[in-house]
mmCIF file of C-alpha atoms in Angstrom:
data_model
loop_
_atom_site.group_PDB
_atom_site.id
_atom_site.type_symbol
_atom_site.label_atom_id
_atom_site.label_comp_id
_atom_site.label_asym_id
_atom_site.label_seq_id
_atom_site.Cartn_x
_atom_site.Cartn_y
_atom_site.Cartn_z
ATOM 1 C CA MET A 1 -32.588 -101.032 1.883
ATOM 2 C CA TRP A 2 -30.349 -103.878 0.994
ATOM 3 C CA LYS A 3 -27.281 -102.610 2.229
ATOM 4 C CA LYS A 4 -28.894 -101.405 5.180
ATOM 5 C CA LEU A 5 -29.760 -105.030 5.928
ATOM 6 C CA PHE A 6 -26.373 -106.597 4.926
ATOM 7 C CA GLY A 7 -24.235 -103.403 5.231
ATOM 8 C CA GLY A 8 -20.869 -104.076 3.516
ATOM 9 C CA ALA A 9 -19.797 -106.903 1.576
ATOM 10 C CA GLY A 10 -17.922 -108.257 4.273
ATOM 11 C CA SER A 11 -20.981 -109.056 6.447
ATOM 12 C CA ARG A 12 -22.863 -110.538 3.773
ATOM 13 C CA GLU A 13 -21.771 -114.440 4.567
ATOM 14 C CA THR A 14 -25.543 -115.848 4.212
ATOM 15 C CA PHE A 15 -27.622 -115.179 1.946
ATOM 16 C CA GLU A 16 -30.625 -117.600 0.939
ATOM 17 C CA ILE A 17 -32.246 -118.089 -2.890
ATOM 18 C CA PRO A 18 -35.253 -115.231 -2.389
ATOM 19 C CA ALA A 19 -39.388 -116.558 -2.689
ATOM 20 C CA LYS A 20 -41.114 -114.959 -5.852
ATOM 21 C CA ASP A 21 -42.929 -113.226 -3.427
ATOM 22 C CA SER A 22 -40.209 -111.701 -1.291
ATOM 23 C CA PRO A 23 -40.159 -107.626 -0.363
ATOM 24 C CA LEU A 24 -36.817 -108.084 -3.026
ATOM 25 C CA PHE A 25 -38.699 -108.615 -5.777
ATOM 26 C CA GLU A 26 -42.532 -106.646 -4.846
ATOM 27 C CA ARG A 27 -41.024 -104.335 -8.004
ATOM 28 C CA ILE A 28 -40.603 -107.366 -10.236
ATOM 29 C CA ASN A 29 -42.789 -106.994 -13.607
ATOM 30 C CA TRP A 30 -41.900 -111.133 -14.378
ATOM 31 C CA GLU A 31 -43.753 -111.522 -18.138
ATOM 32 C CA LYS A 32 -40.846 -108.922 -18.752
ATOM 33 C CA LEU A 33 -37.800 -110.050 -17.162
ATOM 34 C CA PRO A 34 -33.940 -110.532 -19.387
ATOM 35 C CA ARG A 35 -33.528 -115.126 -19.599
ATOM 36 C CA HIS A 36 -30.172 -114.071 -20.351
ATOM 37 C CA VAL A 37 -28.125 -111.755 -18.217
ATOM 38 C CA ALA A 38 -24.701 -111.316 -18.258
ATOM 39 C CA ILE A 39 -21.628 -108.990 -16.115
ATOM 40 C CA ILE A 40 -18.955 -107.882 -15.976
ATOM 41 C CA MET A 41 -17.942 -107.350 -12.409
ATOM 42 C CA ASP A 42 -15.930 -104.915 -12.263
ATOM 43 C CA GLY A 43 -13.772 -102.278 -9.567
ATOM 44 C CA ASN A 44 -12.736 -105.058 -7.046
ATOM 45 C CA GLY A 45 -9.477 -103.318 -7.109
ATOM 46 C CA ARG A 46 -10.977 -99.470 -6.750
ATOM 47 C CA TRP A 47 -13.008 -101.478 -4.484
ATOM 48 C CA ALA A 48 -10.286 -102.409 -2.257
ATOM 49 C CA LYS A 49 -7.971 -99.270 -2.661
ATOM 50 C CA GLY A 50 -10.974 -96.895 -1.376
ATOM 51 C CA LYS A 51 -10.804 -99.013 1.726
ATOM 52 C CA GLY A 52 -6.541 -98.730 1.978
ATOM 53 C CA MET A 53 -6.364 -102.265 1.817
ATOM 54 C CA LEU A 54 -4.755 -104.611 -1.034
ATOM 55 C CA ARG A 55 -6.055 -105.508 -4.254
ATOM 56 C CA THR A 56 -6.901 -109.325 -3.770
ATOM 57 C CA ALA A 57 -8.685 -108.051 -0.871
ATOM 58 C CA GLY A 58 -11.592 -106.933 -3.072
ATOM 59 C CA HIS A 59 -11.686 -110.003 -5.666
ATOM 60 C CA THR A 60 -12.198 -112.060 -2.272
ATOM 61 C CA ALA A 61 -14.994 -109.307 -1.509
ATOM 62 C CA GLY A 62 -16.157 -109.895 -4.895
ATOM 63 C CA VAL A 63 -16.768 -113.753 -4.371
ATOM 64 C CA LYS A 64 -19.542 -112.808 -1.797
ATOM 65 C CA THR A 65 -21.220 -110.663 -4.175
ATOM 66 C CA LEU A 66 -21.410 -113.266 -6.675
ATOM 67 C CA LYS A 67 -22.714 -115.934 -4.928
ATOM 68 C CA ASN A 68 -25.619 -113.272 -3.309
ATOM 69 C CA ILE A 69 -26.452 -112.402 -7.398
ATOM 70 C CA LEU A 70 -26.418 -115.646 -8.116
ATOM 71 C CA LYS A 71 -28.561 -116.451 -5.577
ATOM 72 C CA THR A 72 -30.971 -114.049 -7.029
ATOM 73 C CA ALA A 73 -30.815 -114.613 -10.783
ATOM 74 C CA ILE A 74 -31.950 -118.256 -9.026
ATOM 75 C CA GLY A 75 -34.971 -116.739 -7.759
ATOM 76 C CA LEU A 76 -35.990 -114.900 -10.414
ATOM 77 C CA GLN A 77 -35.795 -117.913 -12.357
ATOM 78 C CA LEU A 78 -33.636 -116.281 -15.233
ATOM 79 C CA ASP A 79 -32.334 -118.960 -17.980
ATOM 80 C CA ALA A 80 -29.117 -117.964 -17.573
ATOM 81 C CA LEU A 81 -26.338 -115.732 -16.056
ATOM 82 C CA THR A 82 -22.734 -115.383 -17.884
ATOM 83 C CA VAL A 83 -20.206 -114.007 -15.798
ATOM 84 C CA TYR A 84 -16.558 -111.993 -16.605
ATOM 85 C CA ALA A 85 -14.225 -113.425 -14.246
ATOM 86 C CA PHE A 86 -10.719 -113.438 -15.991
ATOM 87 C CA SER A 87 -10.026 -112.510 -19.580
ATOM 88 C CA THR A 88 -7.841 -113.276 -21.914
ATOM 89 C CA GLU A 89 -5.667 -109.764 -21.345
ATOM 90 C CA ASN A 90 -5.503 -110.224 -17.878
ATOM 91 C CA TRP A 91 -2.461 -112.170 -17.905
ATOM 92 C CA LYS A 92 -1.114 -108.519 -18.557
ATOM 93 C CA ARG A 93 -1.643 -108.394 -14.429
ATOM 94 C CA PRO A 94 1.104 -108.225 -11.679
ATOM 95 C CA ARG A 95 1.600 -112.665 -11.324
ATOM 96 C CA PRO A 96 1.305 -112.320 -7.376
ATOM 97 C CA GLU A 97 -2.194 -111.351 -8.138
ATOM 98 C CA VAL A 98 -2.880 -113.750 -10.909
ATOM 99 C CA ASP A 99 -1.588 -116.720 -8.941
ATOM 100 C CA PHE A 100 -3.920 -115.209 -5.882
ATOM 101 C CA LEU A 101 -6.835 -115.244 -8.662
ATOM 102 C CA MET A 102 -6.366 -119.092 -9.799
ATOM 103 C CA GLN A 103 -6.300 -119.789 -5.815
ATOM 104 C CA LEU A 104 -9.333 -118.255 -5.637
ATOM 105 C CA PHE A 105 -11.329 -119.946 -8.503
ATOM 106 C CA SER A 106 -10.080 -122.961 -6.731
ATOM 107 C CA ASP A 107 -10.787 -121.994 -3.454
ATOM 108 C CA TYR A 108 -14.932 -121.305 -4.653
ATOM 109 C CA LEU A 109 -15.286 -124.403 -6.610
ATOM 110 C CA LYS A 110 -14.765 -126.399 -3.015
ATOM 111 C CA LYS A 111 -16.732 -124.021 -1.377
ATOM 112 C CA GLU A 112 -19.450 -123.414 -3.618
ATOM 113 C CA LEU A 113 -19.555 -127.012 -5.416
ATOM 114 C CA GLN A 114 -21.691 -128.694 -3.354
ATOM 115 C CA GLU A 115 -24.975 -126.282 -2.820
ATOM 116 C CA MET A 116 -24.655 -124.515 -6.217
ATOM 117 C CA HIS A 117 -25.145 -128.703 -7.136
ATOM 118 C CA GLU A 118 -28.119 -128.549 -4.630
ATOM 119 C CA ASP A 119 -29.170 -125.201 -6.114
ATOM 120 C CA ASN A 120 -29.987 -126.994 -9.303
ATOM 121 C CA VAL A 121 -27.611 -124.230 -11.294
ATOM 122 C CA GLN A 122 -25.896 -125.870 -14.299
ATOM 123 C CA ILE A 123 -22.242 -124.827 -14.252
ATOM 124 C CA HIS A 124 -20.245 -123.552 -17.943
ATOM 125 C CA PHE A 125 -17.503 -122.370 -18.401
ATOM 126 C CA LEU A 126 -15.778 -120.073 -21.613
ATOM 127 C CA GLY A 127 -12.652 -119.204 -22.600
ATOM 128 C CA ARG A 128 -9.660 -120.759 -23.491
ATOM 129 C CA ILE A 129 -9.662 -123.578 -20.562
ATOM 130 C CA ASP A 130 -6.898 -125.383 -21.030
ATOM 131 C CA GLY A 131 -4.658 -122.282 -20.304
ATOM 132 C CA LEU A 132 -5.351 -122.341 -16.964
ATOM 133 C CA PRO A 133 -2.908 -124.453 -14.461
ATOM 134 C CA LYS A 134 -4.095 -128.156 -14.876
ATOM 135 C CA SER A 135 -5.063 -128.325 -11.332
ATOM 136 C CA LEU A 136 -8.072 -125.814 -12.236
ATOM 137 C CA GLN A 137 -8.740 -127.615 -15.362
ATOM 138 C CA LYS A 138 -9.893 -130.605 -13.608
ATOM 139 C CA GLN A 139 -12.375 -128.757 -10.896
ATOM 140 C CA MET A 140 -13.991 -127.214 -13.910
ATOM 141 C CA ARG A 141 -13.884 -130.404 -15.737
ATOM 142 C CA ASP A 142 -15.853 -132.197 -12.526
ATOM 143 C CA ALA A 143 -18.088 -129.187 -11.551
ATOM 144 C CA GLU A 144 -19.218 -129.257 -15.238
ATOM 145 C CA ALA A 145 -19.651 -133.587 -15.181
ATOM 146 C CA LEU A 146 -21.323 -133.179 -11.602
ATOM 147 C CA MET A 147 -23.907 -130.402 -12.686
ATOM 148 C CA LYS A 148 -24.264 -131.567 -16.549
ATOM 149 C CA ASP A 149 -28.146 -132.626 -15.924
ATOM 150 C CA ASN A 150 -29.022 -129.986 -13.530
ATOM 151 C CA THR A 151 -32.326 -127.886 -15.342
ATOM 152 C CA GLY A 152 -32.139 -124.535 -13.224
ATOM 153 C CA VAL A 153 -30.346 -121.253 -13.896
ATOM 154 C CA LYS A 154 -26.431 -122.009 -16.652
ATOM 155 C CA PHE A 155 -24.161 -120.065 -14.655
ATOM 156 C CA ASN A 156 -21.406 -119.543 -17.364
ATOM 157 C CA VAL A 157 -18.431 -118.691 -15.907
ATOM 158 C CA ALA A 158 -15.844 -116.973 -18.535
ATOM 159 C CA ALA A 159 -12.166 -117.355 -17.874
ATOM 160 C CA ASN A 160 -9.479 -116.875 -19.542
ATOM 161 C CA TYR A 161 -11.892 -115.715 -21.995
ATOM 162 C CA GLY A 162 -11.864 -112.553 -24.240
ATOM 163 C CA GLY A 163 -15.177 -112.098 -27.333
ATOM 164 C CA GLN A 164 -12.674 -112.155 -30.315
ATOM 165 C CA ASP A 165 -10.506 -115.124 -29.402
ATOM 166 C CA GLU A 166 -13.629 -116.651 -29.274
ATOM 167 C CA LEU A 167 -14.690 -115.746 -32.184
ATOM 168 C CA LEU A 168 -11.393 -116.556 -33.695
ATOM 169 C CA ARG A 169 -11.816 -120.232 -32.776
ATOM 170 C CA ALA A 170 -14.949 -120.645 -33.926
ATOM 171 C CA THR A 171 -14.186 -119.858 -36.991
ATOM 172 C CA GLN A 172 -10.792 -121.539 -37.301
ATOM 173 C CA SER A 173 -13.451 -125.048 -36.961
ATOM 174 C CA ILE A 174 -15.257 -123.701 -39.553
ATOM 175 C CA ALA A 175 -12.942 -123.110 -41.714
ATOM 176 C CA ALA A 176 -11.309 -126.810 -40.768
ATOM 177 C CA LYS A 177 -14.492 -128.591 -40.980
ATOM 178 C CA ALA A 178 -14.972 -126.313 -45.076
ATOM 179 C CA ALA A 179 -11.255 -127.805 -45.745
ATOM 180 C CA ALA A 180 -12.198 -131.519 -44.079
ATOM 181 C CA GLY A 181 -15.056 -131.579 -46.968
ATOM 182 C CA GLU A 182 -17.546 -131.666 -44.182
ATOM 183 C CA LEU A 183 -19.696 -128.216 -44.733
ATOM 184 C CA LYS A 184 -19.635 -126.066 -48.013
ATOM 185 C CA PRO A 185 -19.081 -122.089 -47.811
ATOM 186 C CA GLU A 186 -22.433 -121.532 -48.741
ATOM 187 C CA ASP A 187 -23.677 -123.795 -46.112
ATOM 188 C CA ILE A 188 -22.912 -121.403 -43.232
ATOM 189 C CA THR A 189 -25.090 -120.026 -41.521
ATOM 190 C CA LEU A 190 -25.451 -117.691 -38.401
ATOM 191 C CA SER A 191 -25.983 -121.420 -36.431
ATOM 192 C CA THR A 192 -23.126 -122.763 -37.748
ATOM 193 C CA ILE A 193 -21.008 -119.766 -35.985
ATOM 194 C CA GLU A 194 -23.394 -120.176 -32.960
ATOM 195 C CA ASN A 195 -23.262 -123.537 -32.432
ATOM 196 C CA GLU A 196 -18.988 -122.962 -32.581
ATOM 197 C CA LEU A 197 -19.387 -120.757 -29.961
ATOM 198 C CA ASP A 198 -18.313 -121.813 -25.734
ATOM 199 C CA THR A 199 -22.051 -120.299 -24.935
ATOM 200 C CA LYS A 200 -23.263 -122.831 -27.554
ATOM 201 C CA GLY A 201 -26.841 -123.962 -26.247
ATOM 202 C CA ASN A 202 -27.504 -120.244 -24.769
ATOM 203 C CA LEU A 203 -29.684 -117.879 -25.649
ATOM 204 C CA PRO A 204 -29.230 -115.182 -26.768
ATOM 205 C CA VAL A 205 -27.550 -111.713 -23.925
ATOM 206 C CA ASP A 206 -30.653 -110.143 -23.349
ATOM 207 C CA LEU A 207 -28.970 -107.458 -20.941
ATOM 208 C CA VAL A 208 -25.466 -107.197 -20.049
ATOM 209 C CA ILE A 209 -25.117 -104.928 -16.731
ATOM 210 C CA ARG A 210 -21.329 -103.273 -15.908
ATOM 211 C CA THR A 211 -20.418 -102.476 -12.604
ATOM 212 C CA SER A 212 -17.929 -99.497 -11.190
ATOM 213 C CA GLY A 213 -18.311 -96.766 -13.873
ATOM 214 C CA ASP A 214 -16.470 -97.572 -16.906
ATOM 215 C CA LEU A 215 -18.926 -97.772 -20.467
ATOM 216 C CA ARG A 216 -17.648 -99.973 -22.602
ATOM 217 C CA LEU A 217 -18.051 -103.933 -23.003
ATOM 218 C CA SER A 218 -14.323 -105.073 -22.879
ATOM 219 C CA ASN A 219 -13.837 -107.704 -25.227
ATOM 220 C CA PHE A 220 -16.882 -109.798 -23.458
ATOM 221 C CA LEU A 221 -19.630 -112.143 -25.342
ATOM 222 C CA LEU A 222 -19.240 -109.504 -28.635
ATOM 223 C CA TRP A 223 -21.705 -111.723 -31.215
ATOM 224 C CA GLN A 224 -23.626 -113.273 -28.021
ATOM 225 C CA SER A 225 -24.715 -109.006 -27.105
ATOM 226 C CA ALA A 226 -25.675 -108.063 -30.983
ATOM 227 C CA TYR A 227 -28.751 -106.872 -29.805
ATOM 228 C CA ALA A 228 -28.651 -106.493 -25.042
ATOM 229 C CA GLU A 229 -29.557 -104.011 -23.417
ATOM 230 C CA PHE A 230 -26.948 -102.701 -21.505
ATOM 231 C CA TRP A 231 -26.908 -101.069 -17.849
ATOM 232 C CA PHE A 232 -24.417 -99.526 -16.279
ATOM 233 C CA THR A 233 -23.964 -98.255 -12.733
ATOM 234 C CA ASP A 234 -20.929 -97.033 -11.174
ATOM 235 C CA THR A 235 -21.377 -99.130 -7.577
ATOM 236 C CA ASN A 236 -17.928 -100.923 -7.675
ATOM 237 C CA TRP A 237 -18.560 -104.906 -7.392
ATOM 238 C CA PRO A 238 -18.019 -105.784 -4.038
ATOM 239 C CA ASP A 239 -20.889 -103.661 -2.675
ATOM 240 C CA PHE A 240 -23.150 -104.482 -6.067
ATOM 241 C CA THR A 241 -26.095 -105.569 -4.202
ATOM 242 C CA PRO A 242 -28.844 -107.961 -4.922
ATOM 243 C CA GLU A 243 -31.219 -104.985 -4.672
ATOM 244 C CA ASP A 244 -29.170 -103.383 -7.590
ATOM 245 C CA PHE A 245 -29.266 -106.495 -9.568
ATOM 246 C CA VAL A 246 -33.221 -106.271 -9.313
ATOM 247 C CA ASP A 247 -32.746 -102.507 -10.488
ATOM 248 C CA ALA A 248 -31.689 -103.524 -13.071
ATOM 249 C CA MET A 249 -33.823 -105.972 -13.906
ATOM 250 C CA VAL A 250 -36.403 -103.158 -13.309
ATOM 251 C CA ASP A 251 -34.809 -100.722 -15.850
ATOM 252 C CA PHE A 252 -34.642 -103.689 -18.159
ATOM 253 C CA ALA A 253 -38.642 -104.002 -17.953
ATOM 254 C CA GLY A 254 -39.201 -100.766 -19.362
ATOM 255 C CA ARG A 255 -37.119 -101.092 -22.293
ATOM 256 C CA ASN A 256 -38.672 -100.495 -25.662
ATOM 257 C CA ARG A 257 -36.873 -103.611 -27.613
ATOM 258 C CA ARG A 258 -36.812 -102.791 -31.441
ATOM 259 C CA PHE A 259 -34.148 -105.362 -33.316
ATOM 260 C CA GLY A 260 -33.854 -102.932 -35.563
ATOM 261 C CA GLY A 261 -37.446 -102.382 -36.327
ATOM 262 C CA LEU A 262 -40.370 -100.065 -35.384
ATOM 263 C CA LYS A 263 -41.953 -99.647 -32.055
ATOM 264 C CA ASN A 264 -43.165 -102.983 -30.245
ATOM 265 C CA THR A 265 -46.677 -102.665 -29.548
#
């Protein structure tokens, strides 16, 4: 239905936040929605290659998809949406592509910042932000400051992020506190670690979505996804629609989450 309404990714220029009684949500079980959804937005390059376009065209189309999925998450009243925008390993890509992505991040913030603020979104950036261009760092800090008091969806953007690197940084911080006598090793708890993670203050991830067919976590939210459900699709990210997102919500509602115990009743 959604692809028929909107066609390809390039044609989805506007998309309003769906109301709870929207036809898009008619299959939703509102009592069994995930609270925190994480997305590995994969397949921009494959989408572009399949259309005989440069990889950069895929990244541009993927930004339009992200806006629509964030609007859908707002309509679903999710607590948090975390997306994998740029990993610590992505620096290995060709320099022109990396430079394009940095500029794309900057342009996205310039264009979408005010609208996200009006939508009551609270944005936060995960990862080694100090490794990004200085001007982009300032945009990110300014965006977080602007939206820090908003009470809607927590929109976490992982940029220069790696799950192992996050755990390394958390461990180093805890070790420094222990060395300074601020913390005894025997007093270290799960909460101690969670409070040192980039996602401090967020609920655990309930559902991880990965597009474009690969079946792996790719160093994304390793701690936070300990008991997450996974939902994979062969659809490339630029073609991922709000209806696809709803499909994942419907599938999640049918899962039996046991958290290491016996069947829930």
